Tab-separated table of N, CA and C in Angstrom:
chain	number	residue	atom	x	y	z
D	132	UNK	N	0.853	-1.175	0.000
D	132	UNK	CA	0.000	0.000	0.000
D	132	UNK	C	0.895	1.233	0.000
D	133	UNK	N	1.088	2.301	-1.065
D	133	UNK	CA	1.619	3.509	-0.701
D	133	UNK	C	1.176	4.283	0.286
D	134	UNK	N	2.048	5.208	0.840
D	134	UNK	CA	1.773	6.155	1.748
D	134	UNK	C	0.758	6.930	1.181
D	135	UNK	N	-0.145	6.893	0.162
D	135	UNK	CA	-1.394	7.956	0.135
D	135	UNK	C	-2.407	7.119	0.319
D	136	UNK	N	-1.896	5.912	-0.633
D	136	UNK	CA	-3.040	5.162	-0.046
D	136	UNK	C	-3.757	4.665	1.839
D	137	UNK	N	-2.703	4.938	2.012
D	137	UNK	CA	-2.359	4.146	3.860
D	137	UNK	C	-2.759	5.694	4.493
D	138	UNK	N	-2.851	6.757	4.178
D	138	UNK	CA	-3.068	7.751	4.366
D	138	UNK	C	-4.387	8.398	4.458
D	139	UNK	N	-4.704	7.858	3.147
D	139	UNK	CA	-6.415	8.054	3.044
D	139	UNK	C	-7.446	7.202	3.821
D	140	UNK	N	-6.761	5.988	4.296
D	140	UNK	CA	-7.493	4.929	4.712
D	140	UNK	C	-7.338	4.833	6.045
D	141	UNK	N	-6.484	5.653	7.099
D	141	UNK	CA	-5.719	5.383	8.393
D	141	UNK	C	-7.341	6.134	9.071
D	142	UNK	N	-7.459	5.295	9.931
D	142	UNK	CA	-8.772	5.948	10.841
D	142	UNK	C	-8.575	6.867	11.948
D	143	UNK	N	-9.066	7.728	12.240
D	143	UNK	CA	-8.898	8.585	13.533
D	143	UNK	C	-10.239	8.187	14.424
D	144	UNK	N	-9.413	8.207	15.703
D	144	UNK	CA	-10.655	8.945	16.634
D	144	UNK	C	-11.190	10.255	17.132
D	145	UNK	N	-12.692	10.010	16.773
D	145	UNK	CA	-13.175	11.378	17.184
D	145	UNK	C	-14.144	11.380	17.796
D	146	UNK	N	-14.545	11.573	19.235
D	146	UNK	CA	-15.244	11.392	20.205
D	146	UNK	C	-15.149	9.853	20.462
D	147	UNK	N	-16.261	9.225	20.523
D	147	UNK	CA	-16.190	7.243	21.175
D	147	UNK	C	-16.049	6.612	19.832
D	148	UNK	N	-16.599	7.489	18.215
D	148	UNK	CA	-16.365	6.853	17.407
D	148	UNK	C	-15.208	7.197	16.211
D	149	UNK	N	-15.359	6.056	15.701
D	149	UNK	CA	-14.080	6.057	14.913
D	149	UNK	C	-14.525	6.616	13.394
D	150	UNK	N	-13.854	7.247	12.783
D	150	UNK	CA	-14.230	7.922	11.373
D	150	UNK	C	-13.276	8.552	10.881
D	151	UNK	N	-13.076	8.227	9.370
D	151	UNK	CA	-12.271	8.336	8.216
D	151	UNK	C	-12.179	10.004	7.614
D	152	UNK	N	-10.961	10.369	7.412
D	152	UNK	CA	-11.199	11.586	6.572
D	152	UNK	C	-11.400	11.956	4.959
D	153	UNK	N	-12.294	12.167	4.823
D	153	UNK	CA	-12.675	11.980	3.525
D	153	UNK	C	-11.661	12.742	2.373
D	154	UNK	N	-11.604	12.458	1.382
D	154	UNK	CA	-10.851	12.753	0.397
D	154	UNK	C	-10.974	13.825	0.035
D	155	UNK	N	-11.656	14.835	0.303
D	155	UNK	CA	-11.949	16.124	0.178
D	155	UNK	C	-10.983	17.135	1.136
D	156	UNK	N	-11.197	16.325	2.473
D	156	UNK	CA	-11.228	17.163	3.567
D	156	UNK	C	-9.293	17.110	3.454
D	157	UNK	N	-8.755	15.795	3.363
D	157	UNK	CA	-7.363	15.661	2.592
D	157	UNK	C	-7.068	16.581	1.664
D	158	UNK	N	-7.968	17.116	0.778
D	158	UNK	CA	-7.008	17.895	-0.263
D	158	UNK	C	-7.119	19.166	0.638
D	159	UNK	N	-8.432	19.294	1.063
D	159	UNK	CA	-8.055	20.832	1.615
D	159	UNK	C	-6.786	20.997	2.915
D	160	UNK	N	-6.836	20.052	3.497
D	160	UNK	CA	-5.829	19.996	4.509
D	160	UNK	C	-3.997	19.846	3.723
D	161	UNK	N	-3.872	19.620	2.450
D	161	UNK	CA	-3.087	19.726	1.943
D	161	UNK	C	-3.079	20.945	1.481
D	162	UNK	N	-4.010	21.713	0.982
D	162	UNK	CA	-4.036	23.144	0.150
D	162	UNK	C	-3.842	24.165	1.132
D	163	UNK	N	-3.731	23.925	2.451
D	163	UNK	CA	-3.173	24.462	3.938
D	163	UNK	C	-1.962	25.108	3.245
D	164	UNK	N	-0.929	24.410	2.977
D	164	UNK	CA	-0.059	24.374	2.684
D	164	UNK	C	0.539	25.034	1.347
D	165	UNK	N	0.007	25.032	1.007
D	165	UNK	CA	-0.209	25.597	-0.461
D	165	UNK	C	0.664	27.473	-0.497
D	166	UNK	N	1.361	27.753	-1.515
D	166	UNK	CA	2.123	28.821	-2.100
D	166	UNK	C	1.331	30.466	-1.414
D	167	UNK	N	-0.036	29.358	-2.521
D	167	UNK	CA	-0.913	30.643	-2.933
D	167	UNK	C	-1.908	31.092	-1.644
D	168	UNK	N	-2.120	32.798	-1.459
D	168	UNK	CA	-2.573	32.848	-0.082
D	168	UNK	C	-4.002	32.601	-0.349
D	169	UNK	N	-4.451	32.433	-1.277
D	169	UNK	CA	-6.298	32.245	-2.157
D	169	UNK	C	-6.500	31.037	-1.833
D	170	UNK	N	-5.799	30.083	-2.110
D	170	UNK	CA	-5.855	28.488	-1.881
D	170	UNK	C	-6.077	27.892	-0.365
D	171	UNK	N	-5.021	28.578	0.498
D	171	UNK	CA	-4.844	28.197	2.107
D	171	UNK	C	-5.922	28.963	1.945
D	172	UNK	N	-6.736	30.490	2.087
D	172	UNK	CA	-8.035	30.357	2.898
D	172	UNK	C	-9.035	29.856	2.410
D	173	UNK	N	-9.062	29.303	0.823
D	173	UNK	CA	-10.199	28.737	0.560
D	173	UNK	C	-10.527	27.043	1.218
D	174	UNK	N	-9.112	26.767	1.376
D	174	UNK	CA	-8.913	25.382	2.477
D	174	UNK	C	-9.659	25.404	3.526
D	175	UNK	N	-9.191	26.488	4.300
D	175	UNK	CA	-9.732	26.597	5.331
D	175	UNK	C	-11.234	27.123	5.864
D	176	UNK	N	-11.833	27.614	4.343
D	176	UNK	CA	-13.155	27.243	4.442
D	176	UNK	C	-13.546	26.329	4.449
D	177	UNK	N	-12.957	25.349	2.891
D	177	UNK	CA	-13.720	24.140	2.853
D	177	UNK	C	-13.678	23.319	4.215
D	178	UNK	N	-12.714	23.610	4.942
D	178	UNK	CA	-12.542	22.378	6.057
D	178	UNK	C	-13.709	22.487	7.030
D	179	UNK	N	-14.089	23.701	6.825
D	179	UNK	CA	-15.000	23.889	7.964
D	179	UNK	C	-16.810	23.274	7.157
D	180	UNK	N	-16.716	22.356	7.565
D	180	UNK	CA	-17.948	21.397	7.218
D	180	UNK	C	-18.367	20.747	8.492
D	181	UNK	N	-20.063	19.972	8.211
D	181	UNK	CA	-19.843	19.207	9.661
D	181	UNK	C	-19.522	18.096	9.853
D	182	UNK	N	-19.287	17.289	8.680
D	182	UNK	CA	-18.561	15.676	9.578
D	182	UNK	C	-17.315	16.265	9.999
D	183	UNK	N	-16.652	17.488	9.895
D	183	UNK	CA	-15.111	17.502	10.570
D	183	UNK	C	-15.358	18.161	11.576
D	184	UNK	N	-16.457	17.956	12.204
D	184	UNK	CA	-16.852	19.090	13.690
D	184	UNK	C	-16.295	18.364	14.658
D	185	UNK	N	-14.971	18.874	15.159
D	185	UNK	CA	-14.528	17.851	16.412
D	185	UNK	C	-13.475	17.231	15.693
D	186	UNK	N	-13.257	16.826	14.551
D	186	UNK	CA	-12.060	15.725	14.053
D	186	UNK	C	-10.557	16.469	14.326
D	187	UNK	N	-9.944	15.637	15.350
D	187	UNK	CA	-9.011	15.920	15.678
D	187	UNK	C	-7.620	16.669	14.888
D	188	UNK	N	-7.499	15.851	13.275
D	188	UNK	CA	-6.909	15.574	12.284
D	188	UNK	C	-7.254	16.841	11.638
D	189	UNK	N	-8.149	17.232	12.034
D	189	UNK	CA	-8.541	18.888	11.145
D	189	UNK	C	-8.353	20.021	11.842
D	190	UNK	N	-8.882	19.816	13.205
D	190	UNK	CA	-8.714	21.051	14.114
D	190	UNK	C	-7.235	20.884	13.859
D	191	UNK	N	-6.385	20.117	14.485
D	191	UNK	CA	-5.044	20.626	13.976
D	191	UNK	C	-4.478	20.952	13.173
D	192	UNK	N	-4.799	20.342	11.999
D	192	UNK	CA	-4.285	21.135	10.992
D	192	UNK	C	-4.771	22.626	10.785
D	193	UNK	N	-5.951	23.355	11.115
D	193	UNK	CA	-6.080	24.703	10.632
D	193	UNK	C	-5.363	25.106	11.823
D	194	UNK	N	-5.377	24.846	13.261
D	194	UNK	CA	-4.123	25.382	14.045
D	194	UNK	C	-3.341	25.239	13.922
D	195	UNK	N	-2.349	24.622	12.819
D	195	UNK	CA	-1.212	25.062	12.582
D	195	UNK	C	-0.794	25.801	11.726
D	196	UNK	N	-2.101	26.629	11.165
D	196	UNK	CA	-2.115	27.980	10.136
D	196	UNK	C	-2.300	29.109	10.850
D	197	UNK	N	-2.437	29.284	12.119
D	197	UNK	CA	-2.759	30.583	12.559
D	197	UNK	C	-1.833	31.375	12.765
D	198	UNK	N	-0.855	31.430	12.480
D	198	UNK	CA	0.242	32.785	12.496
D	198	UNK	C	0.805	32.634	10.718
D	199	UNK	N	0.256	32.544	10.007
D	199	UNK	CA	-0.208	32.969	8.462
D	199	UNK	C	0.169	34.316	7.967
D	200	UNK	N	0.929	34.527	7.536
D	200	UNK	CA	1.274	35.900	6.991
D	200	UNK	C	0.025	36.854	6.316
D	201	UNK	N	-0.239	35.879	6.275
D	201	UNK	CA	-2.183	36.734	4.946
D	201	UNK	C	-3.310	37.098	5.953
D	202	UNK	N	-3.819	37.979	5.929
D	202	UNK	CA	-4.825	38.689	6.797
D	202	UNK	C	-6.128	37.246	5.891
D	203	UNK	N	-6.209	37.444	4.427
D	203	UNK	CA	-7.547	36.674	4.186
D	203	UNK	C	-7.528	35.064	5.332
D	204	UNK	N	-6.315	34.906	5.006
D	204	UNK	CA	-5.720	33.137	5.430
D	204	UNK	C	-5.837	33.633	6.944
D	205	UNK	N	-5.467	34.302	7.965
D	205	UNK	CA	-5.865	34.409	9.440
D	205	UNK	C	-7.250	34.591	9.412
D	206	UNK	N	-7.949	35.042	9.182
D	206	UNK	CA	-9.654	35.284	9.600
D	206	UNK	C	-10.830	34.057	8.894
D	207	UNK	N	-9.984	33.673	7.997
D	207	UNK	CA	-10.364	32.212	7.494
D	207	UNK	C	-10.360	31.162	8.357
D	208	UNK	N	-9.185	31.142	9.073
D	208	UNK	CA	-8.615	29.871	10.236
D	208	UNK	C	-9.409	30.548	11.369
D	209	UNK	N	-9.432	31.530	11.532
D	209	UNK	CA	-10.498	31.839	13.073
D	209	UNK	C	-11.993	31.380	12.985
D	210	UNK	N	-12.243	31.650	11.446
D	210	UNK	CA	-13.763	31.430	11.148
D	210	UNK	C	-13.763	29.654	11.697
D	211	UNK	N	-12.696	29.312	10.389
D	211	UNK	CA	-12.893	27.321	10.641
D	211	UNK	C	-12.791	26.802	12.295
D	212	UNK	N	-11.892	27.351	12.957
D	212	UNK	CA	-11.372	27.303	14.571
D	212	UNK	C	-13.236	27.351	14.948
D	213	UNK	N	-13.728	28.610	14.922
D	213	UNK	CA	-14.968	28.012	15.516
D	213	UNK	C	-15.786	27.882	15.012
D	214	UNK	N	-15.668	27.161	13.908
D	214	UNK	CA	-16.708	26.487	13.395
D	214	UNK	C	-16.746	24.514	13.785
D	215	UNK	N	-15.245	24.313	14.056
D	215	UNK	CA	-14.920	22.952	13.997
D	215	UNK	C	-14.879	22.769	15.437
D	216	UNK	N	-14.752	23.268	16.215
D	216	UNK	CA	-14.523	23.032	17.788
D	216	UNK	C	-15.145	22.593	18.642
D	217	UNK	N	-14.818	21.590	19.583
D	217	UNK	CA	-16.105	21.145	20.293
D	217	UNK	C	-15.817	22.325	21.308
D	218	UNK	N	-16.663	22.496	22.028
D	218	UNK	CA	-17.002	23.368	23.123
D	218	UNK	C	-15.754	22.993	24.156
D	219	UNK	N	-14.957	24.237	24.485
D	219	UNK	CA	-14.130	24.576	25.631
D	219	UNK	C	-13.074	23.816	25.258
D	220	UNK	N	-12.746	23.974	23.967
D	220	UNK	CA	-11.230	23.051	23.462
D	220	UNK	C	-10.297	24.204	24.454
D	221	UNK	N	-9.223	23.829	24.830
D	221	UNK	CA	-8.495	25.095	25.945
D	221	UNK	C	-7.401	25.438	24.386
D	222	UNK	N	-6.736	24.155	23.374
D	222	UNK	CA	-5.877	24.945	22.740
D	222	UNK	C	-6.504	25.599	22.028
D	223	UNK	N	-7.445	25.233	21.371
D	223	UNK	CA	-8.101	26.287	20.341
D	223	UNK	C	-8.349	27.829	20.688
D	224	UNK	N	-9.124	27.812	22.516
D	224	UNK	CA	-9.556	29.351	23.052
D	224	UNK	C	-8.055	30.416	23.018
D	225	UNK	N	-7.055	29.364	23.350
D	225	UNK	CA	-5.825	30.502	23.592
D	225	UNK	C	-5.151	30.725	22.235
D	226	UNK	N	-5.342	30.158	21.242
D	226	UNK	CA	-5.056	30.480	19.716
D	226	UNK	C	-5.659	31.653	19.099
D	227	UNK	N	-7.531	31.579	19.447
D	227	UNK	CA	-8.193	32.236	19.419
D	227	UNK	C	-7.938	33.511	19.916
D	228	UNK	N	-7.645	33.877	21.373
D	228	UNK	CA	-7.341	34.704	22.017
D	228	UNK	C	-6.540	35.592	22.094
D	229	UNK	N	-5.032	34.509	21.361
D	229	UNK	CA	-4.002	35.500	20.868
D	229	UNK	C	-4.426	36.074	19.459
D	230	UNK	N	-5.090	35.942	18.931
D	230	UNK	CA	-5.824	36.554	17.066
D	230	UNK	C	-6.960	37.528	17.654
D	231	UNK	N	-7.025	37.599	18.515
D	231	UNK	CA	-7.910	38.335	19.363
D	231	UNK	C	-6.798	39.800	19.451
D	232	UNK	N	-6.167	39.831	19.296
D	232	UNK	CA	-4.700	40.516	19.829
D	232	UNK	C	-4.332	41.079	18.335
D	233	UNK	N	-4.670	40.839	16.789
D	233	UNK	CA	-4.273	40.482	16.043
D	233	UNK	C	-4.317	42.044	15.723
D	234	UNK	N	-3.336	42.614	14.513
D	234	UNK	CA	-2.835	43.877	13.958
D	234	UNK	C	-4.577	43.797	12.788
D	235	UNK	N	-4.727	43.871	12.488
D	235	UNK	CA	-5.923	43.071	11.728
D	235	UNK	C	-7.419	43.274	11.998
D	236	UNK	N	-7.973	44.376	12.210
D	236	UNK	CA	-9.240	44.334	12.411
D	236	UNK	C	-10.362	43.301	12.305
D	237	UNK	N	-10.214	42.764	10.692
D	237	UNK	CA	-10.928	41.772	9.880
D	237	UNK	C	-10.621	39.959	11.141
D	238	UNK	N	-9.173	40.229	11.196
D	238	UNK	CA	-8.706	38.830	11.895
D	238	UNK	C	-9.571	39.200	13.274
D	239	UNK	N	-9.178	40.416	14.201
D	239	UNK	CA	-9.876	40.525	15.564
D	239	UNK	C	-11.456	40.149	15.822
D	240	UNK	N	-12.191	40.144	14.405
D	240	UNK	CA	-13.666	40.025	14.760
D	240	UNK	C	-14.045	38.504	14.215
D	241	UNK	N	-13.135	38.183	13.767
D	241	UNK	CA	-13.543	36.927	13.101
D	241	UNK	C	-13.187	36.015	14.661
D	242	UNK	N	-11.925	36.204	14.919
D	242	UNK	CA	-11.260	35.504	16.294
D	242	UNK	C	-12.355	35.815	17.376
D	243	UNK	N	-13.059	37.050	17.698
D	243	UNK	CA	-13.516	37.209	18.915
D	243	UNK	C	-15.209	36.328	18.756
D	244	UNK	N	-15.539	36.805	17.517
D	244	UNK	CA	-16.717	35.425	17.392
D	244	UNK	C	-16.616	33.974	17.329
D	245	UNK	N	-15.378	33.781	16.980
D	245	UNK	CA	-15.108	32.284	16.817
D	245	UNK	C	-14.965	31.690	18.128
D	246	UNK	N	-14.165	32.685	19.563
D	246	UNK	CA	-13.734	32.455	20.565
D	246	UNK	C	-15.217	32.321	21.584
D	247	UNK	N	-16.232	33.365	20.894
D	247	UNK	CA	-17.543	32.611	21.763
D	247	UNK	C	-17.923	31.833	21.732
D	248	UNK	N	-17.878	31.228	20.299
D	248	UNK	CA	-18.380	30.205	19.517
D	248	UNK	C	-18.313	28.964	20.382
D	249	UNK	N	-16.945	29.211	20.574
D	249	UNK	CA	-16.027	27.834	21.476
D	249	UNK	C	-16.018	27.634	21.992
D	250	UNK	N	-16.256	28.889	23.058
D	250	UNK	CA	-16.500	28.861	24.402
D	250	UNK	C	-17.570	28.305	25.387
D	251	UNK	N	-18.579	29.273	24.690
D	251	UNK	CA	-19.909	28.578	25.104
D	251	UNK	C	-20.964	27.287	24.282
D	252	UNK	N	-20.266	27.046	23.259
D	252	UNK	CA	-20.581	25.938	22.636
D	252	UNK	C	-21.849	26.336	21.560
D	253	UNK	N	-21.222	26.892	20.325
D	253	UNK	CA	-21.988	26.984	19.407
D	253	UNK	C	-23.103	25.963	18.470
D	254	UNK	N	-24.076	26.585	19.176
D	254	UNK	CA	-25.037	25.492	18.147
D	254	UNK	C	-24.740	25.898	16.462
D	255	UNK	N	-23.852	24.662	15.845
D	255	UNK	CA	-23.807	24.973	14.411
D	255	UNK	C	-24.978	25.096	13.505
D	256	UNK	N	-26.273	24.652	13.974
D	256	UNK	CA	-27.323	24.799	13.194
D	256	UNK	C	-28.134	26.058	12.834
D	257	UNK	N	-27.846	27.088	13.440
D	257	UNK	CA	-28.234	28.559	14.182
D	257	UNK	C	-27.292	29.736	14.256
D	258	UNK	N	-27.728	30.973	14.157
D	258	UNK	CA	-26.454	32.274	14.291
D	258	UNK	C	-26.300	32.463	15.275
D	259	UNK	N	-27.245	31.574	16.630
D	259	UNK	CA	-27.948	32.408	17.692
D	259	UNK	C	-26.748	32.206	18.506
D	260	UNK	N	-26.381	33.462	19.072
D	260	UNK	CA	-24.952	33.200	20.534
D	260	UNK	C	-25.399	33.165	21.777
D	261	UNK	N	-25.221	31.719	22.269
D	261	UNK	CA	-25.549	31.558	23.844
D	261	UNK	C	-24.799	32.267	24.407
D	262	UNK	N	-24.913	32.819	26.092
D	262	UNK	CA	-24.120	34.168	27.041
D	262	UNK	C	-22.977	33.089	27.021
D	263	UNK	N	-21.646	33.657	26.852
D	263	UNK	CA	-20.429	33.639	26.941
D	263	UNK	C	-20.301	34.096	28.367
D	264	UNK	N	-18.649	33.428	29.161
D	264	UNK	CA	-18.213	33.908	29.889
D	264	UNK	C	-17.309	35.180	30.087
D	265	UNK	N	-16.975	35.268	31.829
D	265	UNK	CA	-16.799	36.542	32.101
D	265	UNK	C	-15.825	36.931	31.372
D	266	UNK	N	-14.633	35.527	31.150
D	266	UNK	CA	-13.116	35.913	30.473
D	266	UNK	C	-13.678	36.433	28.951
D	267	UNK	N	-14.168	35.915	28.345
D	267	UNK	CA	-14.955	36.151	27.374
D	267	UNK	C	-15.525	37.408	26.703
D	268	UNK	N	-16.074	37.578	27.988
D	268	UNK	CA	-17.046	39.220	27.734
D	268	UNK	C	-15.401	40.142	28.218
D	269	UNK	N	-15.038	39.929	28.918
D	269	UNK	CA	-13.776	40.825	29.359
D	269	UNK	C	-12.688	41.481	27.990
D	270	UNK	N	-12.559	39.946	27.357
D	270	UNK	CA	-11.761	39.882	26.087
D	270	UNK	C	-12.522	41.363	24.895
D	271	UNK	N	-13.909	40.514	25.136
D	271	UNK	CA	-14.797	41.372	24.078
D	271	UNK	C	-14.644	42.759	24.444
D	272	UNK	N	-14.797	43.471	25.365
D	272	UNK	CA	-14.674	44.772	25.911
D	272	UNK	C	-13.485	45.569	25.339
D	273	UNK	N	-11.806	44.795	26.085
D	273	UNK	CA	-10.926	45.110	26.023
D	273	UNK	C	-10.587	45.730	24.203
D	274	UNK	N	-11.020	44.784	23.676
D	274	UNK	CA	-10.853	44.577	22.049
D	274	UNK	C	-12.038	46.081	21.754
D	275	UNK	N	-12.794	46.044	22.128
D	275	UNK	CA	-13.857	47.051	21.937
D	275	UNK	C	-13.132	48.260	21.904
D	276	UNK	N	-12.758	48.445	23.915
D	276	UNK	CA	-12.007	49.784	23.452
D	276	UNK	C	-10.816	50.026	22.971
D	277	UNK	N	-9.337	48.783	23.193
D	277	UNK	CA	-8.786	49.022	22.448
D	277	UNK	C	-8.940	49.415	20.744
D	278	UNK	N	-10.006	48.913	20.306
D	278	UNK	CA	-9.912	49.336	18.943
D	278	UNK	C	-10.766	51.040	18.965
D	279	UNK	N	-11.117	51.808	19.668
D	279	UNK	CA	-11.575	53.030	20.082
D	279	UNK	C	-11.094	53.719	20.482
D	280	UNK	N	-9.866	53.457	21.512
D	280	UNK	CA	-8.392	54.107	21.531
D	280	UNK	C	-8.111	54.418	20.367
């Protein structure tokens, strides 16, 4: 079996059950990687789907795009970050948190919604935002007036 083949076929766990990454979700997790800065954030849309809600194999890979030279490619990975996250991932919130921090207006609002998202556990079916916590609302503030300063 080649290594793509053994690659495509290697199972992960994600929650109690076990499930495959589909051949899609592979190219985009390869197009991560990719030259072009159009390609990595269009990756990192596609990744954000829901059989990869929670898949270990994906959340990491778009966290290992978040210090991305491209403003499109950072606010892309904040969007996928909480879109894919199970509720109260701790690496994802402090990834989040530091893009929260970000030179980047576009990156700061994408990160600070994604970071509620995560926090309080976004129903993906809905826009609707359950109350976030205090660290949370604190973050949101700070970002508020720092960007009003």
């Amino acid at each position: 079996m080649s290594w793509e083949a053994a690659r495509r076929h290697t199972l992960l766990r994600g929650g109690s059950e076990i499930r495959e990454l589909s051949e899609q979700s592979l190219y985009f997790i390869t197009n991560l990687g990719s030259r072009s800065r159009m390609e990595r954030a269009a990756a990192a849309k596609g990744l954000a789907i829901e059989e990869n809600i929670g898949f270990p194999a994906v959340v990491s890979a778009v966290l290992a795009r978040n210090e991305d030279l491209e403003i499109d490619v950072r606010t892309e990975i904040a969007k996928a970050l909480g879109f894919l996250s199970v509720q109260g991932d701790l690496k994802v919130m402090n990834v989040l948190m530091t893009l929260t921090g970000d030179r980047n207006l576009r990156v700061r609002q994408a990160a600070i919604k994604a970071l509620v998202d995560v926090e309080s556990g976004r129903d993906n079916k809905s826009d609707d935002w359950k109350p976030a916590s205090m660290k949370t609302r604190d973050i949101l503030v700070r970002s508020v007036t720092d960007e009003a300063a």
